[in-house]
């Protein structure tokens, strides 16, 4: 089962991290990432961080969708 | 970015507008398949079907790892659990899957040592704590899970661990897509491609499949806005007659994917033919442990006497996994087969299609 919500790295020691998943703290392994630091948002699967969320892209997508929604709102 | 930001992908205003745009754009009836159990659950949980026009039919494909695991592999897990020197470590959703003669849950009740773990590293910890036992991890999952198993095998070798094994029943998504396109009686107009398998594979991981079949494909995230956006893009591709491979989940999926994870996976595993429930044997669609890691391969290490695999009588899981049937079309659904007393794996797993239908439909 994939965990859809992103987790935030709150502590890091070598390849081991403590992550915050919507208020719950868990351990996560960082072996599958090139680089990850405290404060990064990551996608975690089966105890491993597998991706560092691209914040810029996340914000761009949602603002594009919001604009599209507002645009269609104005259509008759 | 905050979690509030993740919430924006659940924004009901954006979702409603996307649904309106889908309704306006979609003219001809289309059948779209999601090939990820988490999509299946999310589609039900957020009531996505109720937002869609009648032209769009969503089908759930072979995206639940436990559900596609062959009966013979389930039987192998049970045979391993019966060995007195073995401690089985597994993700929880395998416990109740019925094999030919038993299930891991029944074996545990009968005294087998079976531990549910959250990560493969928990299994490695158990191996360190029990040097007199052989710890066998049940390797089930797609490209998202396989690198995590590979990481644990790589670590086990570095530690010189001699009592840690993996039984690899891993599966690969692109060969299954190809098999679905060739499967008799399965007519699909597009794929909602999985979110986190794609984190590993990247958009490029589907390129050769797409070039061969020219079927609309959109990599899609798990929130309602993500899913509606994926469906909208698929509908637009169908209507305009221009199939494309698109990425509607760029905050998580890049063109090249997670190369470090793939390198580790390739170092430990090699592609092999695999048996899927519902789809049968698909060439090069599974992962077996490479000879260089043979010492950790449960399939090589243990002598397993397996029964002739018999799938549960009357269970339509196989047809459900290819989209040929929906759960209400199975005679056992909700009568004999319920989440409390499941007959087949599609009702057992929390992300199985039957479990989703049971939980979320009248």
mmCIF file of N, CA and C in Angstrom, chain A:
data_model
loop_
_atom_site.group_PDB
_atom_site.id
_atom_site.type_symbol
_atom_site.label_atom_id
_atom_site.label_comp_id
_atom_site.label_asym_id
_atom_site.label_seq_id
_atom_site.Cartn_x
_atom_site.Cartn_y
_atom_site.Cartn_z
ATOM 1 N N UNK A 1 0.854 -1.196 0.000
ATOM 2 C CA UNK A 1 0.000 0.000 0.000
ATOM 3 C C UNK A 1 0.881 1.234 0.000
ATOM 4 N N UNK A 2 0.680 2.105 -0.952
ATOM 5 C CA UNK A 2 1.499 3.310 -1.017
ATOM 6 C C UNK A 2 0.927 4.367 -0.086
ATOM 7 N N UNK A 3 1.816 5.075 0.574
ATOM 8 C CA UNK A 3 1.429 6.159 1.454
ATOM 9 C C UNK A 3 1.449 7.437 0.626
ATOM 10 N N UNK A 4 0.253 7.978 0.387
ATOM 11 C CA UNK A 4 0.164 9.087 -0.560
ATOM 12 C C UNK A 4 0.698 10.393 0.008
ATOM 13 N N UNK A 5 0.547 10.585 1.327
ATOM 14 C CA UNK A 5 0.933 11.898 1.850
ATOM 15 C C UNK A 5 2.440 11.974 2.079
ATOM 16 N N UNK A 6 3.025 13.147 1.826
ATOM 17 C CA UNK A 6 4.462 13.279 2.025
ATOM 18 C C UNK A 6 4.840 13.309 3.513
ATOM 19 N N UNK A 7 6.065 12.913 3.806
ATOM 20 C CA UNK A 7 6.586 12.936 5.169
ATOM 21 C C UNK A 7 7.736 13.938 5.226
ATOM 22 N N UNK A 8 7.943 14.498 6.406
ATOM 23 C CA UNK A 8 9.027 15.476 6.567
ATOM 24 C C UNK A 8 10.140 14.865 7.409
ATOM 25 N N UNK A 9 11.368 15.028 6.944
ATOM 26 C CA UNK A 9 12.504 14.521 7.720
ATOM 27 C C UNK A 9 12.749 15.472 8.889
ATOM 28 N N UNK A 10 12.696 14.924 10.124
ATOM 29 C CA UNK A 10 12.896 15.780 11.299
ATOM 30 C C UNK A 10 14.226 15.499 12.007
ATOM 31 N N UNK A 11 14.810 14.317 11.758
ATOM 32 C CA UNK A 11 16.132 14.002 12.314
ATOM 33 C C UNK A 11 16.849 13.127 11.314
ATOM 34 N N UNK A 12 18.193 13.216 11.334
ATOM 35 C CA UNK A 12 18.940 12.372 10.401
ATOM 36 C C UNK A 12 20.256 11.972 11.038
ATOM 37 N N UNK A 13 20.590 10.676 10.888
ATOM 38 C CA UNK A 13 21.877 10.192 11.354
ATOM 39 C C UNK A 13 22.337 9.137 10.353
ATOM 40 N N UNK A 14 23.290 9.490 9.503
ATOM 41 C CA UNK A 14 23.726 8.588 8.442
ATOM 42 C C UNK A 14 22.579 8.312 7.496
ATOM 43 N N UNK A 15 22.306 7.021 7.277
ATOM 44 C CA UNK A 15 21.221 6.638 6.381
ATOM 45 C C UNK A 15 19.877 6.506 7.093
ATOM 46 N N UNK A 16 19.873 6.807 8.388
ATOM 47 C CA UNK A 16 18.619 6.649 9.125
ATOM 48 C C UNK A 16 18.018 8.004 9.458
ATOM 49 N N UNK A 17 16.720 8.077 9.300
ATOM 50 C CA UNK A 17 16.037 9.335 9.567
ATOM 51 C C UNK A 17 14.809 9.087 10.420
ATOM 52 N N UNK A 18 14.388 10.121 11.118
ATOM 53 C CA UNK A 18 13.079 10.106 11.752
ATOM 54 C C UNK A 18 12.217 11.038 10.913
ATOM 55 N N UNK A 19 11.041 10.533 10.537
ATOM 56 C CA UNK A 19 10.150 11.333 9.698
ATOM 57 C C UNK A 19 8.855 11.638 10.442
ATOM 58 N N UNK A 20 8.231 12.720 10.046
ATOM 59 C CA UNK A 20 6.934 13.096 10.589
ATOM 60 C C UNK A 20 5.898 12.863 9.495
ATOM 61 N N UNK A 21 5.000 11.927 9.761
ATOM 62 C CA UNK A 21 3.932 11.624 8.793
ATOM 63 C C UNK A 21 2.627 12.130 9.386
ATOM 64 N N UNK A 22 2.247 13.327 9.010
ATOM 65 C CA UNK A 22 0.988 13.880 9.488
ATOM 66 C C UNK A 22 0.891 13.810 11.024
ATOM 67 N N UNK A 23 1.995 14.164 11.696
ATOM 68 C CA UNK A 23 1.992 14.201 13.153
ATOM 69 C C UNK A 23 2.515 12.940 13.830
ATOM 70 N N UNK A 24 2.683 11.855 13.071
ATOM 71 C CA UNK A 24 3.183 10.602 13.646
ATOM 72 C C UNK A 24 4.658 10.443 13.274
ATOM 73 N N UNK A 25 5.486 10.099 14.268
ATOM 74 C CA UNK A 25 6.917 9.941 13.992
ATOM 75 C C UNK A 25 7.260 8.479 13.706
ATOM 76 N N UNK A 26 8.052 8.296 12.667
ATOM 77 C CA UNK A 26 8.471 6.929 12.308
ATOM 78 C C UNK A 26 9.907 6.989 11.837
ATOM 79 N N UNK A 27 10.526 5.802 11.774
ATOM 80 C CA UNK A 27 11.878 5.712 11.229
ATOM 81 C C UNK A 27 11.789 5.534 9.718
ATOM 82 N N UNK A 28 12.781 6.051 9.024
ATOM 83 C CA UNK A 28 12.856 5.803 7.576
ATOM 84 C C UNK A 28 14.318 5.657 7.176
ATOM 85 N N UNK A 29 14.544 4.781 6.227
ATOM 86 C CA UNK A 29 15.886 4.552 5.712
ATOM 87 C C UNK A 29 16.108 5.431 4.483
ATOM 88 N N UNK A 30 17.300 6.017 4.386
ATOM 89 C CA UNK A 30 17.578 6.953 3.290
ATOM 90 C C UNK A 30 18.484 6.363 2.212
ATOM 91 N N UNK A 31 18.716 5.025 2.285
ATOM 92 C CA UNK A 31 19.649 4.375 1.345
ATOM 93 C C UNK A 31 19.309 4.573 -0.128
ATOM 94 N N UNK A 32 18.036 4.803 -0.431
ATOM 95 C CA UNK A 32 17.632 4.870 -1.837
ATOM 96 C C UNK A 32 17.606 6.297 -2.390
ATOM 97 N N UNK A 33 18.053 7.263 -1.575
ATOM 98 C CA UNK A 33 18.093 8.640 -2.066
ATOM 99 C C UNK A 33 19.530 9.109 -2.218
ATOM 100 N N UNK A 34 19.770 9.965 -3.202
ATOM 101 C CA UNK A 34 21.108 10.534 -3.391
ATOM 102 C C UNK A 34 21.427 11.516 -2.270
ATOM 103 N N UNK A 35 20.470 12.355 -1.967
ATOM 104 C CA UNK A 35 20.692 13.327 -0.905
ATOM 105 C C UNK A 35 19.354 13.655 -0.263
ATOM 106 N N UNK A 36 19.365 13.784 1.037
ATOM 107 C CA UNK A 36 18.156 14.169 1.760
ATOM 108 C C UNK A 36 18.611 14.779 3.073
ATOM 109 N N UNK A 37 17.994 15.869 3.438
ATOM 110 C CA UNK A 37 18.384 16.568 4.651
ATOM 111 C C UNK A 37 17.165 16.825 5.527
ATOM 112 N N UNK A 38 17.452 17.171 6.793
ATOM 113 C CA UNK A 38 16.377 17.546 7.706
ATOM 114 C C UNK A 38 15.602 18.705 7.080
ATOM 115 N N UNK A 39 14.289 18.599 7.111
ATOM 116 C CA UNK A 39 13.450 19.652 6.525
ATOM 117 C C UNK A 39 12.912 19.269 5.151
ATOM 118 N N UNK A 40 13.555 18.292 4.491
ATOM 119 C CA UNK A 40 13.052 17.854 3.183
ATOM 120 C C UNK A 40 11.750 17.066 3.343
ATOM 121 N N UNK A 41 10.904 17.182 2.312
ATOM 122 C CA UNK A 41 9.680 16.379 2.256
ATOM 123 C C UNK A 41 9.954 15.187 1.345
ATOM 124 N N UNK A 42 9.609 14.016 1.820
ATOM 125 C CA UNK A 42 9.923 12.808 1.053
ATOM 126 C C UNK A 42 8.697 11.904 0.946
ATOM 127 N N UNK A 43 8.727 11.057 -0.087
ATOM 128 C CA UNK A 43 7.734 9.987 -0.211
ATOM 129 C C UNK A 43 8.378 8.740 0.384
ATOM 130 N N UNK A 44 7.643 8.077 1.286
ATOM 131 C CA UNK A 44 8.203 6.916 1.989
ATOM 132 C C UNK A 44 7.404 5.671 1.623
ATOM 133 N N UNK A 45 8.122 4.614 1.303
ATOM 134 C CA UNK A 45 7.471 3.339 0.975
ATOM 135 C C UNK A 45 8.153 2.215 1.751
ATOM 136 N N UNK A 46 7.369 1.477 2.514
ATOM 137 C CA UNK A 46 7.865 0.329 3.278
ATOM 138 C C UNK A 46 9.141 0.671 4.061
ATOM 139 N N UNK A 47 9.108 1.834 4.714
ATOM 140 C CA UNK A 47 10.218 2.198 5.584
ATOM 141 C C UNK A 47 11.395 2.859 4.889
ATOM 142 N N UNK A 48 11.287 3.082 3.596
ATOM 143 C CA UNK A 48 12.369 3.717 2.841
ATOM 144 C C UNK A 48 11.866 4.999 2.176
ATOM 145 N N UNK A 49 12.665 6.057 2.292
ATOM 146 C CA UNK A 49 12.363 7.258 1.517
ATOM 147 C C UNK A 49 12.759 6.952 0.073
ATOM 148 N N UNK A 50 11.828 7.167 -0.859
ATOM 149 C CA UNK A 50 12.124 6.828 -2.262
ATOM 150 C C UNK A 50 12.161 8.053 -3.165
ATOM 151 N N UNK A 51 11.735 9.214 -2.631
ATOM 152 C CA UNK A 51 11.752 10.412 -3.480
ATOM 153 C C UNK A 51 11.698 11.661 -2.623
ATOM 154 N N UNK A 52 12.473 12.643 -3.043
ATOM 155 C CA UNK A 52 12.392 13.959 -2.408
ATOM 156 C C UNK A 52 11.421 14.779 -3.252
ATOM 157 N N UNK A 53 10.369 15.283 -2.608
ATOM 158 C CA UNK A 53 9.319 15.994 -3.349
ATOM 159 C C UNK A 53 9.880 17.273 -3.969
ATOM 160 N N UNK A 54 9.560 17.459 -5.216
ATOM 161 C CA UNK A 54 9.962 18.670 -5.918
ATOM 162 C C UNK A 54 8.942 19.761 -5.583
ATOM 163 N N UNK A 55 9.317 20.603 -4.623
ATOM 164 C CA UNK A 55 8.374 21.583 -4.086
ATOM 165 C C UNK A 55 7.914 22.569 -5.165
ATOM 166 N N UNK A 56 8.855 22.989 -5.994
ATOM 167 C CA UNK A 56 8.530 23.975 -7.023
ATOM 168 C C UNK A 56 7.460 23.402 -7.967
ATOM 169 N N UNK A 57 7.698 22.161 -8.365
ATOM 170 C CA UNK A 57 6.767 21.506 -9.273
ATOM 171 C C UNK A 57 5.401 21.308 -8.614
ATOM 172 N N UNK A 58 5.416 20.976 -7.311
ATOM 173 C CA UNK A 58 4.154 20.766 -6.591
ATOM 174 C C UNK A 58 3.338 22.057 -6.575
ATOM 175 N N UNK A 59 4.027 23.173 -6.320
ATOM 176 C CA UNK A 59 3.324 24.460 -6.254
ATOM 177 C C UNK A 59 2.841 24.896 -7.632
ATOM 178 N N UNK A 60 3.659 24.636 -8.654
ATOM 179 C CA UNK A 60 3.269 25.007 -10.021
ATOM 180 C C UNK A 60 2.011 24.264 -10.455
ATOM 181 N N UNK A 61 1.989 22.955 -10.195
ATOM 182 C CA UNK A 61 0.840 22.142 -10.617
ATOM 183 C C UNK A 61 -0.435 22.660 -9.980
ATOM 184 N N UNK A 62 -0.370 22.901 -8.661
ATOM 185 C CA UNK A 62 -1.612 23.283 -7.988
ATOM 186 C C UNK A 62 -2.049 24.682 -8.433
ATOM 187 N N UNK A 63 -1.088 25.585 -8.674
ATOM 188 C CA UNK A 63 -1.530 26.925 -9.074
ATOM 189 C C UNK A 63 -2.082 26.901 -10.499
ATOM 190 N N UNK A 64 -1.521 26.026 -11.330
ATOM 191 C CA UNK A 64 -2.068 25.851 -12.680
ATOM 192 C C UNK A 64 -3.508 25.324 -12.612
ATOM 193 N N UNK A 65 -3.708 24.337 -11.766
ATOM 194 C CA UNK A 65 -5.050 23.752 -11.643
ATOM 195 C C UNK A 65 -6.036 24.775 -11.065
ATOM 196 N N UNK A 66 -5.540 25.554 -10.097
ATOM 197 C CA UNK A 66 -6.415 26.555 -9.480
ATOM 198 C C UNK A 66 -6.830 27.609 -10.518
ATOM 199 N N UNK A 67 -5.858 28.029 -11.322
ATOM 200 C CA UNK A 67 -6.172 29.009 -12.363
ATOM 201 C C UNK A 67 -7.190 28.441 -13.352
ATOM 202 N N UNK A 68 -6.971 27.171 -13.721
ATOM 203 C CA UNK A 68 -7.892 26.533 -14.665
ATOM 204 C C UNK A 68 -9.285 26.466 -14.062
ATOM 205 N N UNK A 69 -9.372 26.178 -12.752
ATOM 206 C CA UNK A 69 -10.669 26.094 -12.076
ATOM 207 C C UNK A 69 -11.331 27.464 -12.058
ATOM 208 N N UNK A 70 -10.534 28.499 -11.747
ATOM 209 C CA UNK A 70 -11.099 29.853 -11.704
ATOM 210 C C UNK A 70 -11.536 30.297 -13.094
ATOM 211 N N UNK A 71 -10.753 29.884 -14.097
ATOM 212 C CA UNK A 71 -11.086 30.248 -15.472
ATOM 213 C C UNK A 71 -12.432 29.639 -15.856
ATOM 214 N N UNK A 72 -12.603 28.345 -15.556
ATOM 215 C CA UNK A 72 -13.849 27.693 -15.980
ATOM 216 C C UNK A 72 -15.024 28.224 -15.154
ATOM 217 N N UNK A 73 -14.732 28.708 -13.935
ATOM 218 C CA UNK A 73 -15.736 29.338 -13.079
ATOM 219 C C UNK A 73 -16.323 30.582 -13.769
ATOM 220 N N UNK A 74 -15.464 31.285 -14.505
ATOM 221 C CA UNK A 74 -15.901 32.527 -15.157
ATOM 222 C C UNK A 74 -16.655 32.274 -16.465
ATOM 223 N N UNK A 75 -16.555 31.035 -16.957
ATOM 224 C CA UNK A 75 -17.241 30.745 -18.221
ATOM 225 C C UNK A 75 -18.755 30.674 -17.993
ATOM 226 N N UNK A 76 -19.556 31.129 -18.967
ATOM 227 C CA UNK A 76 -21.011 31.091 -18.792
ATOM 228 C C UNK A 76 -21.534 29.656 -18.743
#
